[in-house]
PDB file of C-alpha atoms in Angstrom:
ATOM      1  CA  UNK P 768     -15.505  36.700-210.709  1.00  0.00           C
ATOM      2  CA  UNK P 769     -12.577  37.532-212.575  1.00  0.00           C
ATOM      3  CA  UNK P 770     -12.939  38.423-216.440  1.00  0.00           C
ATOM      4  CA  UNK P 771     -10.176  39.359-218.914  1.00  0.00           C
ATOM      5  CA  UNK P 772     -11.339  42.006-221.062  1.00  0.00           C
ATOM      6  CA  UNK P 773     -11.993  40.775-224.560  1.00  0.00           C
ATOM      7  CA  UNK P 774     -14.087  41.521-227.758  1.00  0.00           C
ATOM      8  CA  UNK P 775     -15.347  37.982-227.700  1.00  0.00           C
ATOM      9  CA  UNK P 776     -16.696  38.018-224.411  1.00  0.00           C
ATOM     10  CA  UNK P 777     -20.019  39.052-223.719  1.00  0.00           C
ATOM     11  CA  UNK P 778     -19.907  40.416-220.161  1.00  0.00           C
ATOM     12  CA  UNK P 779     -23.133  39.324-218.435  1.00  0.00           C
ATOM     13  CA  UNK P 780     -22.901  40.008-214.827  1.00  0.00           C
ATOM     14  CA  UNK P 781     -26.568  39.239-214.250  1.00  0.00           C
ATOM     15  CA  UNK P 782     -25.765  35.607-214.944  1.00  0.00           C
ATOM     16  CA  UNK P 783     -23.114  34.804-212.663  1.00  0.00           C
ATOM     17  CA  UNK P 784     -21.534  30.990-213.364  1.00  0.00           C
ATOM     18  CA  UNK P 785     -18.662  29.607-211.070  1.00  0.00           C
ATOM     19  CA  UNK P 786     -17.726  30.825-207.688  1.00  0.00           C
ATOM     20  CA  UNK P 787     -14.274  31.869-209.439  1.00  0.00           C
ATOM     21  CA  UNK P 788     -14.671  32.219-213.205  1.00  0.00           C
ATOM     22  CA  UNK P 789     -11.625  33.296-215.477  1.00  0.00           C
ATOM     23  CA  UNK P 790     -11.713  33.688-219.161  1.00  0.00           C
ATOM     24  CA  UNK P 791      -9.082  34.054-221.506  1.00  0.00           C
ATOM     25  CA  UNK P 792      -6.448  34.739-218.475  1.00  0.00           C
ATOM     26  CA  UNK P 793      -2.788  34.431-218.723  1.00  0.00           C
ATOM     27  CA  UNK P 794      -0.353  33.625-216.028  1.00  0.00           C
ATOM     28  CA  UNK P 795      -2.729  33.636-213.182  1.00  0.00           C
ATOM     29  CA  UNK P 796      -2.026  32.128-209.946  1.00  0.00           C
ATOM     30  CA  UNK P 797      -4.605  30.804-207.296  1.00  0.00           C
ATOM     31  CA  UNK P 798      -3.158  29.918-203.998  1.00  0.00           C
ATOM     32  CA  UNK P 799      -4.273  28.952-200.282  1.00  0.00           C
ATOM     33  CA  UNK P 800      -8.056  29.913-200.588  1.00  0.00           C
ATOM     34  CA  UNK P 801     -10.963  27.907-198.973  1.00  0.00           C
ATOM     35  CA  UNK P 802     -14.140  27.967-200.730  1.00  0.00           C
ATOM     36  CA  UNK P 803     -17.383  27.018-199.187  1.00  0.00           C
ATOM     37  CA  UNK P 804     -20.972  26.371-200.137  1.00  0.00           C
ATOM     38  CA  UNK P 805     -20.907  27.416-203.702  1.00  0.00           C
ATOM     39  CA  UNK P 806     -24.054  27.082-205.719  1.00  0.00           C
ATOM     40  CA  UNK P 807     -22.252  25.932-209.136  1.00  0.00           C
ATOM     41  CA  UNK P 808     -18.838  25.151-210.532  1.00  0.00           C
ATOM     42  CA  UNK P 809     -16.396  26.351-208.161  1.00  0.00           C
ATOM     43  CA  UNK P 810     -12.828  27.215-209.841  1.00  0.00           C
ATOM     44  CA  UNK P 811     -13.870  27.590-213.596  1.00  0.00           C
ATOM     45  CA  UNK P 812     -11.071  28.648-216.200  1.00  0.00           C
ATOM     46  CA  UNK P 813     -12.168  29.021-219.684  1.00  0.00           C
ATOM     47  CA  UNK P 814      -9.492  29.277-222.236  1.00  0.00           C
ATOM     48  CA  UNK P 815      -6.784  30.144-219.660  1.00  0.00           C
ATOM     49  CA  UNK P 816      -3.383  29.536-220.247  1.00  0.00           C
ATOM     50  CA  UNK P 817      -0.071  29.312-217.841  1.00  0.00           C
ATOM     51  CA  UNK P 818      -2.153  29.176-214.825  1.00  0.00           C
ATOM     52  CA  UNK P 819      -1.259  27.343-211.405  1.00  0.00           C
ATOM     53  CA  UNK P 820      -4.092  26.431-208.973  1.00  0.00           C
ATOM     54  CA  UNK P 821      -2.505  25.545-205.410  1.00  0.00           C
ATOM     55  CA  UNK P 822      -3.182  24.431-201.859  1.00  0.00           C
ATOM     56  CA  UNK P 823      -7.034  25.316-202.600  1.00  0.00           C
ATOM     57  CA  UNK P 824      -9.728  23.734-200.377  1.00  0.00           C
ATOM     58  CA  UNK P 825     -13.256  23.041-201.062  1.00  0.00           C
ATOM     59  CA  UNK P 826     -16.123  22.049-198.642  1.00  0.00           C
ATOM     60  CA  UNK P 827     -19.917  22.226-198.429  1.00  0.00           C
ATOM     61  CA  UNK P 828     -20.642  21.784-201.870  1.00  0.00           C
ATOM     62  CA  UNK P 829     -24.067  20.290-201.483  1.00  0.00           C
ATOM     63  CA  UNK P 830     -25.561  20.613-204.787  1.00  0.00           C
ATOM     64  CA  UNK P 831     -25.367  19.274-208.537  1.00  0.00           C
ATOM     65  CA  UNK P 832     -22.806  20.940-210.432  1.00  0.00           C
ATOM     66  CA  UNK P 833     -20.643  22.022-207.766  1.00  0.00           C
ATOM     67  CA  UNK P 834     -17.694  20.684-209.788  1.00  0.00           C
ATOM     68  CA  UNK P 835     -14.635  21.265-207.929  1.00  0.00           C
ATOM     69  CA  UNK P 836     -12.054  22.558-210.626  1.00  0.00           C
ATOM     70  CA  UNK P 837     -13.158  22.697-214.284  1.00  0.00           C
ATOM     71  CA  UNK P 838     -11.172  23.501-217.050  1.00  0.00           C
ATOM     72  CA  UNK P 839     -12.374  24.252-220.477  1.00  0.00           C
ATOM     73  CA  UNK P 840      -9.812  24.693-223.256  1.00  0.00           C
ATOM     74  CA  UNK P 841      -6.860  25.335-221.054  1.00  0.00           C
ATOM     75  CA  UNK P 842      -3.329  24.788-221.754  1.00  0.00           C
ATOM     76  CA  UNK P 843      -0.262  24.768-219.677  1.00  0.00           C
ATOM     77  CA  UNK P 844      -1.981  24.521-216.366  1.00  0.00           C
ATOM     78  CA  UNK P 845      -0.850  23.118-212.964  1.00  0.00           C
ATOM     79  CA  UNK P 846      -2.899  21.995-210.185  1.00  0.00           C
ATOM     80  CA  UNK P 847      -1.251  21.022-207.012  1.00  0.00           C
ATOM     81  CA  UNK P 848      -2.106  20.263-203.438  1.00  0.00           C
ATOM     82  CA  UNK P 849      -5.531  20.651-203.299  1.00  0.00           C
ATOM     83  CA  UNK P 850      -8.371  19.330-201.226  1.00  0.00           C
ATOM     84  CA  UNK P 851     -11.347  18.892-202.954  1.00  0.00           C
ATOM     85  CA  UNK P 852     -14.820  17.997-201.560  1.00  0.00           C
ATOM     86  CA  UNK P 853     -17.681  18.083-204.422  1.00  0.00           C
ATOM     87  CA  UNK P 854     -21.228  17.038-204.445  1.00  0.00           C
ATOM     88  CA  UNK P 855     -20.752  16.614-208.189  1.00  0.00           C
ATOM     89  CA  UNK P 856     -17.470  15.905-210.138  1.00  0.00           C
ATOM     90  CA  UNK P 857     -14.146  16.628-208.492  1.00  0.00           C
ATOM     91  CA  UNK P 858     -11.635  17.518-211.317  1.00  0.00           C
ATOM     92  CA  UNK P 859     -12.953  18.168-214.753  1.00  0.00           C
ATOM     93  CA  UNK P 860     -11.154  18.703-218.054  1.00  0.00           C
ATOM     94  CA  UNK P 861     -12.717  19.430-221.177  1.00  0.00           C
ATOM     95  CA  UNK P 862     -13.407  21.789-224.251  1.00  0.00           C
ATOM     96  CA  UNK P 863     -16.734  23.624-225.231  1.00  0.00           C
ATOM     97  CA  UNK P 864     -17.327  25.484-228.183  1.00  0.00           C
ATOM     98  CA  UNK P 865     -18.292  28.912-226.375  1.00  0.00           C
ATOM     99  CA  UNK P 866     -19.372  29.765-222.772  1.00  0.00           C
ATOM    100  CA  UNK P 867     -21.491  32.948-221.674  1.00  0.00           C
ATOM    101  CA  UNK P 868     -20.783  34.239-225.312  1.00  0.00           C
ATOM    102  CA  UNK P 869     -16.836  33.852-225.000  1.00  0.00           C
ATOM    103  CA  UNK P 870     -15.894  31.858-228.118  1.00  0.00           C
ATOM    104  CA  UNK P 871     -13.298  29.034-227.634  1.00  0.00           C
ATOM    105  CA  UNK P 872     -14.136  25.909-229.923  1.00  0.00           C
ATOM    106  CA  UNK P 873     -10.828  26.587-231.964  1.00  0.00           C
ATOM    107  CA  UNK P 874      -8.647  26.360-228.954  1.00  0.00           C
ATOM    108  CA  UNK P 875      -7.008  22.971-227.661  1.00  0.00           C
ATOM    109  CA  UNK P 876      -6.835  21.642-224.214  1.00  0.00           C
ATOM    110  CA  UNK P 877      -3.375  20.466-223.441  1.00  0.00           C
ATOM    111  CA  UNK P 878      -0.707  20.134-221.136  1.00  0.00           C
ATOM    112  CA  UNK P 879      -2.447  19.672-217.716  1.00  0.00           C
ATOM    113  CA  UNK P 880      -0.791  18.490-214.968  1.00  0.00           C
ATOM    114  CA  UNK P 881      -2.561  17.615-211.345  1.00  0.00           C
ATOM    115  CA  UNK P 882      -0.512  16.237-208.417  1.00  0.00           C
ATOM    116  CA  UNK P 883      -0.672  15.698-204.784  1.00  0.00           C
ATOM    117  CA  UNK P 884      -4.442  16.306-204.342  1.00  0.00           C
ATOM    118  CA  UNK P 885      -7.152  14.579-202.374  1.00  0.00           C
ATOM    119  CA  UNK P 886     -10.362  14.390-204.142  1.00  0.00           C
ATOM    120  CA  UNK P 887     -14.038  13.389-202.626  1.00  0.00           C
ATOM    121  CA  UNK P 888     -16.699  13.180-204.841  1.00  0.00           C
ATOM    122  CA  UNK P 889     -19.982  12.636-203.248  1.00  0.00           C
ATOM    123  CA  UNK P 890     -22.295  11.910-205.942  1.00  0.00           C
ATOM    124  CA  UNK P 891     -20.246  11.485-209.473  1.00  0.00           C
ATOM    125  CA  UNK P 892     -16.938  11.471-210.731  1.00  0.00           C
ATOM    126  CA  UNK P 893     -13.608  12.264-208.936  1.00  0.00           C
ATOM    127  CA  UNK P 894     -11.457  12.815-212.067  1.00  0.00           C
ATOM    128  CA  UNK P 895     -12.936  13.205-215.392  1.00  0.00           C
ATOM    129  CA  UNK P 896     -11.977  14.025-219.095  1.00  0.00           C
ATOM    130  CA  UNK P 897     -15.290  15.083-220.935  1.00  0.00           C
ATOM    131  CA  UNK P 898     -17.914  15.142-221.142  1.00  0.00           C
ATOM    132  CA  UNK P 899     -18.090  17.853-223.681  1.00  0.00           C
ATOM    133  CA  UNK P 900     -15.540  17.680-225.945  1.00  0.00           C
ATOM    134  CA  UNK P 901     -15.707  20.018-228.627  1.00  0.00           C
ATOM    135  CA  UNK P 902     -11.780  21.314-228.684  1.00  0.00           C
ATOM    136  CA  UNK P 903     -10.037  20.009-231.466  1.00  0.00           C
ATOM    137  CA  UNK P 904      -7.687  18.114-229.421  1.00  0.00           C
ATOM    138  CA  UNK P 905      -7.440  17.457-225.550  1.00  0.00           C
ATOM    139  CA  UNK P 906      -3.926  15.868-224.934  1.00  0.00           C
ATOM    140  CA  UNK P 907      -0.858  15.707-222.552  1.00  0.00           C
ATOM    141  CA  UNK P 908      -2.939  15.516-219.460  1.00  0.00           C
ATOM    142  CA  UNK P 909      -1.378  13.820-216.308  1.00  0.00           C
ATOM    143  CA  UNK P 910      -2.938  13.153-212.783  1.00  0.00           C
ATOM    144  CA  UNK P 911      -0.444  12.150-210.597  1.00  0.00           C
ATOM    145  CA  UNK P 912       0.430  11.131-206.839  1.00  0.00           C
ATOM    146  CA  UNK P 913      -3.399  11.906-205.750  1.00  0.00           C
ATOM    147  CA  UNK P 914      -5.974  10.155-203.356  1.00  0.00           C
ATOM    148  CA  UNK P 915      -9.619   9.787-204.105  1.00  0.00           C
ATOM    149  CA  UNK P 916     -11.090   9.133-200.641  1.00  0.00           C
ATOM    150  CA  UNK P 917     -14.771   8.907-202.248  1.00  0.00           C
ATOM    151  CA  UNK P 918     -16.491   8.826-205.439  1.00  0.00           C
ATOM    152  CA  UNK P 919     -19.894   7.533-206.425  1.00  0.00           C
ATOM    153  CA  UNK P 920     -20.210   6.770-210.014  1.00  0.00           C
ATOM    154  CA  UNK P 921     -16.660   6.141-210.973  1.00  0.00           C
ATOM    155  CA  UNK P 922     -13.294   7.121-209.509  1.00  0.00           C
ATOM    156  CA  UNK P 923     -11.565   7.858-213.244  1.00  0.00           C
ATOM    157  CA  UNK P 924     -13.297   8.915-216.305  1.00  0.00           C
ATOM    158  CA  UNK P 925     -12.439   9.863-219.910  1.00  0.00           C
ATOM    159  CA  UNK P 926     -15.913  10.300-221.590  1.00  0.00           C
ATOM    160  CA  UNK P 927     -15.728  11.809-225.411  1.00  0.00           C
ATOM    161  CA  UNK P 928     -19.141  13.222-225.884  1.00  0.00           C
ATOM    162  CA  UNK P 929     -17.950  15.302-228.639  1.00  0.00           C
ATOM    163  CA  UNK P 930     -15.661  15.311-231.920  1.00  0.00           C
ATOM    164  CA  UNK P 931     -12.280  16.001-229.906  1.00  0.00           C
ATOM    165  CA  UNK P 932      -9.039  13.455-230.336  1.00  0.00           C
ATOM    166  CA  UNK P 933      -8.171  12.683-226.821  1.00  0.00           C
ATOM    167  CA  UNK P 934      -4.788  11.244-226.370  1.00  0.00           C
ATOM    168  CA  UNK P 935      -1.755  10.967-224.369  1.00  0.00           C
ATOM    169  CA  UNK P 936      -3.541  10.607-221.052  1.00  0.00           C
ATOM    170  CA  UNK P 937      -1.823   9.566-217.630  1.00  0.00           C
ATOM    171  CA  UNK P 938      -3.183   8.477-214.384  1.00  0.00           C
ATOM    172  CA  UNK P 939      -0.110   7.774-212.379  1.00  0.00           C
ATOM    173  CA  UNK P 940       0.502   6.652-208.460  1.00  0.00           C
ATOM    174  CA  UNK P 941      -3.311   7.055-207.830  1.00  0.00           C
ATOM    175  CA  UNK P 942      -4.657   5.660-204.623  1.00  0.00           C
ATOM    176  CA  UNK P 943      -8.627   4.953-204.574  1.00  0.00           C
ATOM    177  CA  UNK P 944     -10.806   4.172-201.472  1.00  0.00           C
ATOM    178  CA  UNK P 945     -14.202   2.628-202.653  1.00  0.00           C
ATOM    179  CA  UNK P 946     -17.055   2.798-199.938  1.00  0.00           C
ATOM    180  CA  UNK P 947     -18.773  -0.696-199.463  1.00  0.00           C
ATOM    181  CA  UNK P 948     -22.367  -0.140-200.221  1.00  0.00           C
ATOM    182  CA  UNK P 949     -22.025   3.288-201.490  1.00  0.00           C
ATOM    183  CA  UNK P 950     -25.582   4.667-202.826  1.00  0.00           C
ATOM    184  CA  UNK P 951     -26.247   4.066-206.531  1.00  0.00           C
ATOM    185  CA  UNK P 952     -26.133   6.995-208.871  1.00  0.00           C
ATOM    186  CA  UNK P 953     -29.605   8.589-209.558  1.00  0.00           C
ATOM    187  CA  UNK P 954     -30.142  11.567-211.714  1.00  0.00           C
ATOM    188  CA  UNK P 955     -32.780  13.653-210.043  1.00  0.00           C
ATOM    189  CA  UNK P 956     -35.476  14.732-212.454  1.00  0.00           C
ATOM    190  CA  UNK P 957     -37.585  16.778-210.377  1.00  0.00           C
ATOM    191  CA  UNK P 958     -37.596  19.324-207.559  1.00  0.00           C
ATOM    192  CA  UNK P 959     -39.666  17.202-205.219  1.00  0.00           C
ATOM    193  CA  UNK P 960     -38.428  13.715-206.062  1.00  0.00           C
ATOM    194  CA  UNK P 961     -36.796  11.906-203.184  1.00  0.00           C
ATOM    195  CA  UNK P 962     -33.947   9.862-203.708  1.00  0.00           C
ATOM    196  CA  UNK P 963     -34.385   5.871-203.683  1.00  0.00           C
ATOM    197  CA  UNK P 964     -31.008   3.756-203.918  1.00  0.00           C
ATOM    198  CA  UNK P 965     -31.573   2.021-207.243  1.00  0.00           C
ATOM    199  CA  UNK P 966     -29.089  -0.757-206.459  1.00  0.00           C
ATOM    200  CA  UNK P 967     -30.627  -1.560-202.916  1.00  0.00           C
ATOM    201  CA  UNK P 968     -27.187  -1.079-201.488  1.00  0.00           C
ATOM    202  CA  UNK P 969     -25.124  -3.141-203.537  1.00  0.00           C
ATOM    203  CA  UNK P 970     -23.445  -0.420-205.693  1.00  0.00           C
ATOM    204  CA  UNK P 971     -19.719  -0.343-206.107  1.00  0.00           C
ATOM    205  CA  UNK P 972     -18.320   2.584-208.020  1.00  0.00           C
ATOM    206  CA  UNK P 973     -16.438   1.799-211.201  1.00  0.00           C
ATOM    207  CA  UNK P 974     -12.802   2.424-211.014  1.00  0.00           C
ATOM    208  CA  UNK P 975     -12.554   3.479-214.657  1.00  0.00           C
ATOM    209  CA  UNK P 976     -15.152   4.406-217.027  1.00  0.00           C
ATOM    210  CA  UNK P 977     -13.484   5.305-220.921  1.00  0.00           C
ATOM    211  CA  UNK P 978     -16.409   5.615-223.768  1.00  0.00           C
ATOM    212  CA  UNK P 979     -17.020   7.565-226.808  1.00  0.00           C
ATOM    213  CA  UNK P 980     -20.854   8.269-226.869  1.00  0.00           C
ATOM    214  CA  UNK P 981     -23.188  11.141-227.188  1.00  0.00           C
ATOM    215  CA  UNK P 982     -25.567  12.630-224.303  1.00  0.00           C
ATOM    216  CA  UNK P 983     -28.065  15.404-223.742  1.00  0.00           C
ATOM    217  CA  UNK P 984     -24.936  17.836-223.090  1.00  0.00           C
ATOM    218  CA  UNK P 985     -23.784  17.528-226.759  1.00  0.00           C
ATOM    219  CA  UNK P 986     -24.818  18.548-229.962  1.00  0.00           C
ATOM    220  CA  UNK P 987     -21.719  17.416-232.346  1.00  0.00           C
ATOM    221  CA  UNK P 988     -22.417  15.695-235.411  1.00  0.00           C
ATOM    222  CA  UNK P 989     -19.292  13.894-235.322  1.00  0.00           C
ATOM    223  CA  UNK P 990     -17.822  11.507-232.899  1.00  0.00           C
ATOM    224  CA  UNK P 991     -14.380  11.694-231.524  1.00  0.00           C
ATOM    225  CA  UNK P 992     -11.310   9.610-230.503  1.00  0.00           C
ATOM    226  CA  UNK P 993      -9.623   8.244-227.469  1.00  0.00           C
ATOM    227  CA  UNK P 994      -6.176   6.760-227.727  1.00  0.00           C
ATOM    228  CA  UNK P 995      -2.598   6.412-225.665  1.00  0.00           C
ATOM    229  CA  UNK P 996      -4.129   6.202-222.242  1.00  0.00           C
ATOM    230  CA  UNK P 997      -1.776   4.949-219.241  1.00  0.00           C
ATOM    231  CA  UNK P 998      -3.202   3.540-215.916  1.00  0.00           C
ATOM    232  CA  UNK P 999      -0.007   2.736-213.719  1.00  0.00           C
ATOM    233  CA  UNK P1000       0.460   2.231-209.993  1.00  0.00           C
ATOM    234  CA  UNK P1001      -3.091   2.523-209.188  1.00  0.00           C
ATOM    235  CA  UNK P1002      -4.215   1.073-205.498  1.00  0.00           C
ATOM    236  CA  UNK P1003      -7.675   0.035-204.592  1.00  0.00           C
ATOM    237  CA  UNK P1004      -8.874  -0.647-201.330  1.00  0.00           C
ATOM    238  CA  UNK P1005     -12.476  -1.782-200.626  1.00  0.00           C
ATOM    239  CA  UNK P1006     -14.051  -5.257-199.872  1.00  0.00           C
ATOM    240  CA  UNK P1007     -15.556  -5.249-203.517  1.00  0.00           C
ATOM    241  CA  UNK P1008     -13.247  -5.163-206.424  1.00  0.00           C
ATOM    242  CA  UNK P1009     -14.740  -2.656-208.852  1.00  0.00           C
ATOM    243  CA  UNK P1010     -15.544  -3.154-212.176  1.00  0.00           C
ATOM    244  CA  UNK P1011     -14.144  -1.096-215.413  1.00  0.00           C
ATOM    245  CA  UNK P1012     -16.188  -0.316-218.545  1.00  0.00           C
ATOM    246  CA  UNK P1013     -14.165   0.613-221.790  1.00  0.00           C
ATOM    247  CA  UNK P1014     -16.181   1.248-224.900  1.00  0.00           C
ATOM    248  CA  UNK P1015     -16.001   2.687-228.575  1.00  0.00           C
ATOM    249  CA  UNK P1016     -18.293   3.917-230.828  1.00  0.00           C
ATOM    250  CA  UNK P1017     -17.752   1.962-233.972  1.00  0.00           C
ATOM    251  CA  UNK P1018     -14.911   1.160-236.355  1.00  0.00           C
ATOM    252  CA  UNK P1019     -13.766   4.495-236.971  1.00  0.00           C
ATOM    253  CA  UNK P1020     -14.366   6.119-233.573  1.00  0.00           C
ATOM    254  CA  UNK P1021     -12.503   3.587-231.310  1.00  0.00           C
ATOM    255  CA  UNK P1022     -10.585   3.596-227.892  1.00  0.00           C
ATOM    256  CA  UNK P1023      -7.143   2.682-228.709  1.00  0.00           C
ATOM    257  CA  UNK P1024      -3.934   1.962-226.611  1.00  0.00           C
ATOM    258  CA  UNK P1025      -5.097   1.796-222.948  1.00  0.00           C
ATOM    259  CA  UNK P1026      -2.009   0.155-221.017  1.00  0.00           C
ATOM    260  CA  UNK P1027      -2.444  -0.783-217.679  1.00  0.00           C
ATOM    261  CA  UNK P1028       0.664  -1.257-215.265  1.00  0.00           C
ATOM    262  CA  UNK P1029       0.796  -2.370-211.600  1.00  0.00           C
ATOM    263  CA  UNK P1030      -2.929  -2.119-210.698  1.00  0.00           C
ATOM    264  CA  UNK P1031      -3.512  -3.470-207.458  1.00  0.00           C
ATOM    265  CA  UNK P1032      -6.799  -4.587-205.320  1.00  0.00           C
ATOM    266  CA  UNK P1033      -5.470  -3.953-201.863  1.00  0.00           C
ATOM    267  CA  UNK P1034      -2.458  -6.293-201.847  1.00  0.00           C
ATOM    268  CA  UNK P1035      -3.526  -8.181-204.806  1.00  0.00           C
ATOM    269  CA  UNK P1036      -1.699  -7.666-207.791  1.00  0.00           C
ATOM    270  CA  UNK P1037      -4.157  -7.509-211.032  1.00  0.00           C
ATOM    271  CA  UNK P1038      -2.403  -9.821-213.933  1.00  0.00           C
ATOM    272  CA  UNK P1039      -5.217 -10.036-216.531  1.00  0.00           C
ATOM    273  CA  UNK P1040      -8.275  -8.078-217.819  1.00  0.00           C
ATOM    274  CA  UNK P1041     -10.636 -10.845-216.340  1.00  0.00           C
ATOM    275  CA  UNK P1042      -9.324 -10.643-212.869  1.00  0.00           C
ATOM    276  CA  UNK P1043      -9.230  -6.979-213.083  1.00  0.00           C
ATOM    277  CA  UNK P1044     -12.906  -6.777-213.995  1.00  0.00           C
ATOM    278  CA  UNK P1045     -12.689  -5.198-217.200  1.00  0.00           C
ATOM    279  CA  UNK P1046     -15.781  -4.887-219.376  1.00  0.00           C
ATOM    280  CA  UNK P1047     -14.136  -4.251-222.819  1.00  0.00           C
ATOM    281  CA  UNK P1048     -16.638  -3.381-225.953  1.00  0.00           C
ATOM    282  CA  UNK P1049     -16.460  -4.189-229.413  1.00  0.00           C
ATOM    283  CA  UNK P1050     -14.822  -1.048-230.602  1.00  0.00           C
ATOM    284  CA  UNK P1051     -11.674  -1.161-228.382  1.00  0.00           C
ATOM    285  CA  UNK P1052      -8.093  -1.873-229.735  1.00  0.00           C
ATOM    286  CA  UNK P1053      -5.168  -2.932-227.955  1.00  0.00           C
ATOM    287  CA  UNK P1054      -5.710  -2.750-224.191  1.00  0.00           C
ATOM    288  CA  UNK P1055      -3.001  -4.696-222.160  1.00  0.00           C
ATOM    289  CA  UNK P1056      -1.986  -5.200-218.539  1.00  0.00           C
ATOM    290  CA  UNK P1057       1.534  -5.210-217.671  1.00  0.00           C
ATOM    291  CA  UNK P1058       2.821  -6.644-214.459  1.00  0.00           C
TER     292      UNK P1058
END
């Protein structure tokens, strides 16, 4: 656990959180490490900047909350050439008001580049922005030239459950494999609960889930925004084309300006929202597919 000395940080080594947690670090480099069997988040930078994470491998993450790389309130980050197999989310970008006593709610999340990574999420979402979005802004985030070889709930996700302005998000050159008959998504509610597939073997993970909402993880009184999102050169493999769900909250808190360019289901180019299985909610503005 790596911690930069700071007056804002309440150091609680008796409550570890994250296999490698970094608080307020600058100019750090993490490279060439293999992580196994984490009990919670694997790489966990909070309020860090000018950091690179390169050639990391993660395996054996067998339980809830074993997110692969989980960034909170970070700026100017590069993640490159990593293999992430995690039971929970693979890559997460969001913003918290504080964590373990470290206050970061005024810090933006911006200028994040993820490239040339392979992501395998056994139970949840492969690439995720959100859920907790208390940073004033989450912007200029790019995922490029990545392979998603397994996802359960969704492959790509922007889920604003705070008051942040989320804007300028780009998913480009992403290859996605969605298993036929993947187990349905179910949240365990007790230690002795035995999994039973709620879909009876018919579940197909979502391609894209973009929404403005609230959940048990957030206590913000206001809602946020999502705007200026690009999905370009996305290839999906699987026998059953996946759905995508896009929804805002109301006429003030909307999802705006989503551009889809060169989306393919196998060798089939998607030319309109209907054929792309996009379900567009009421509070969504300017969604279009470009050839």
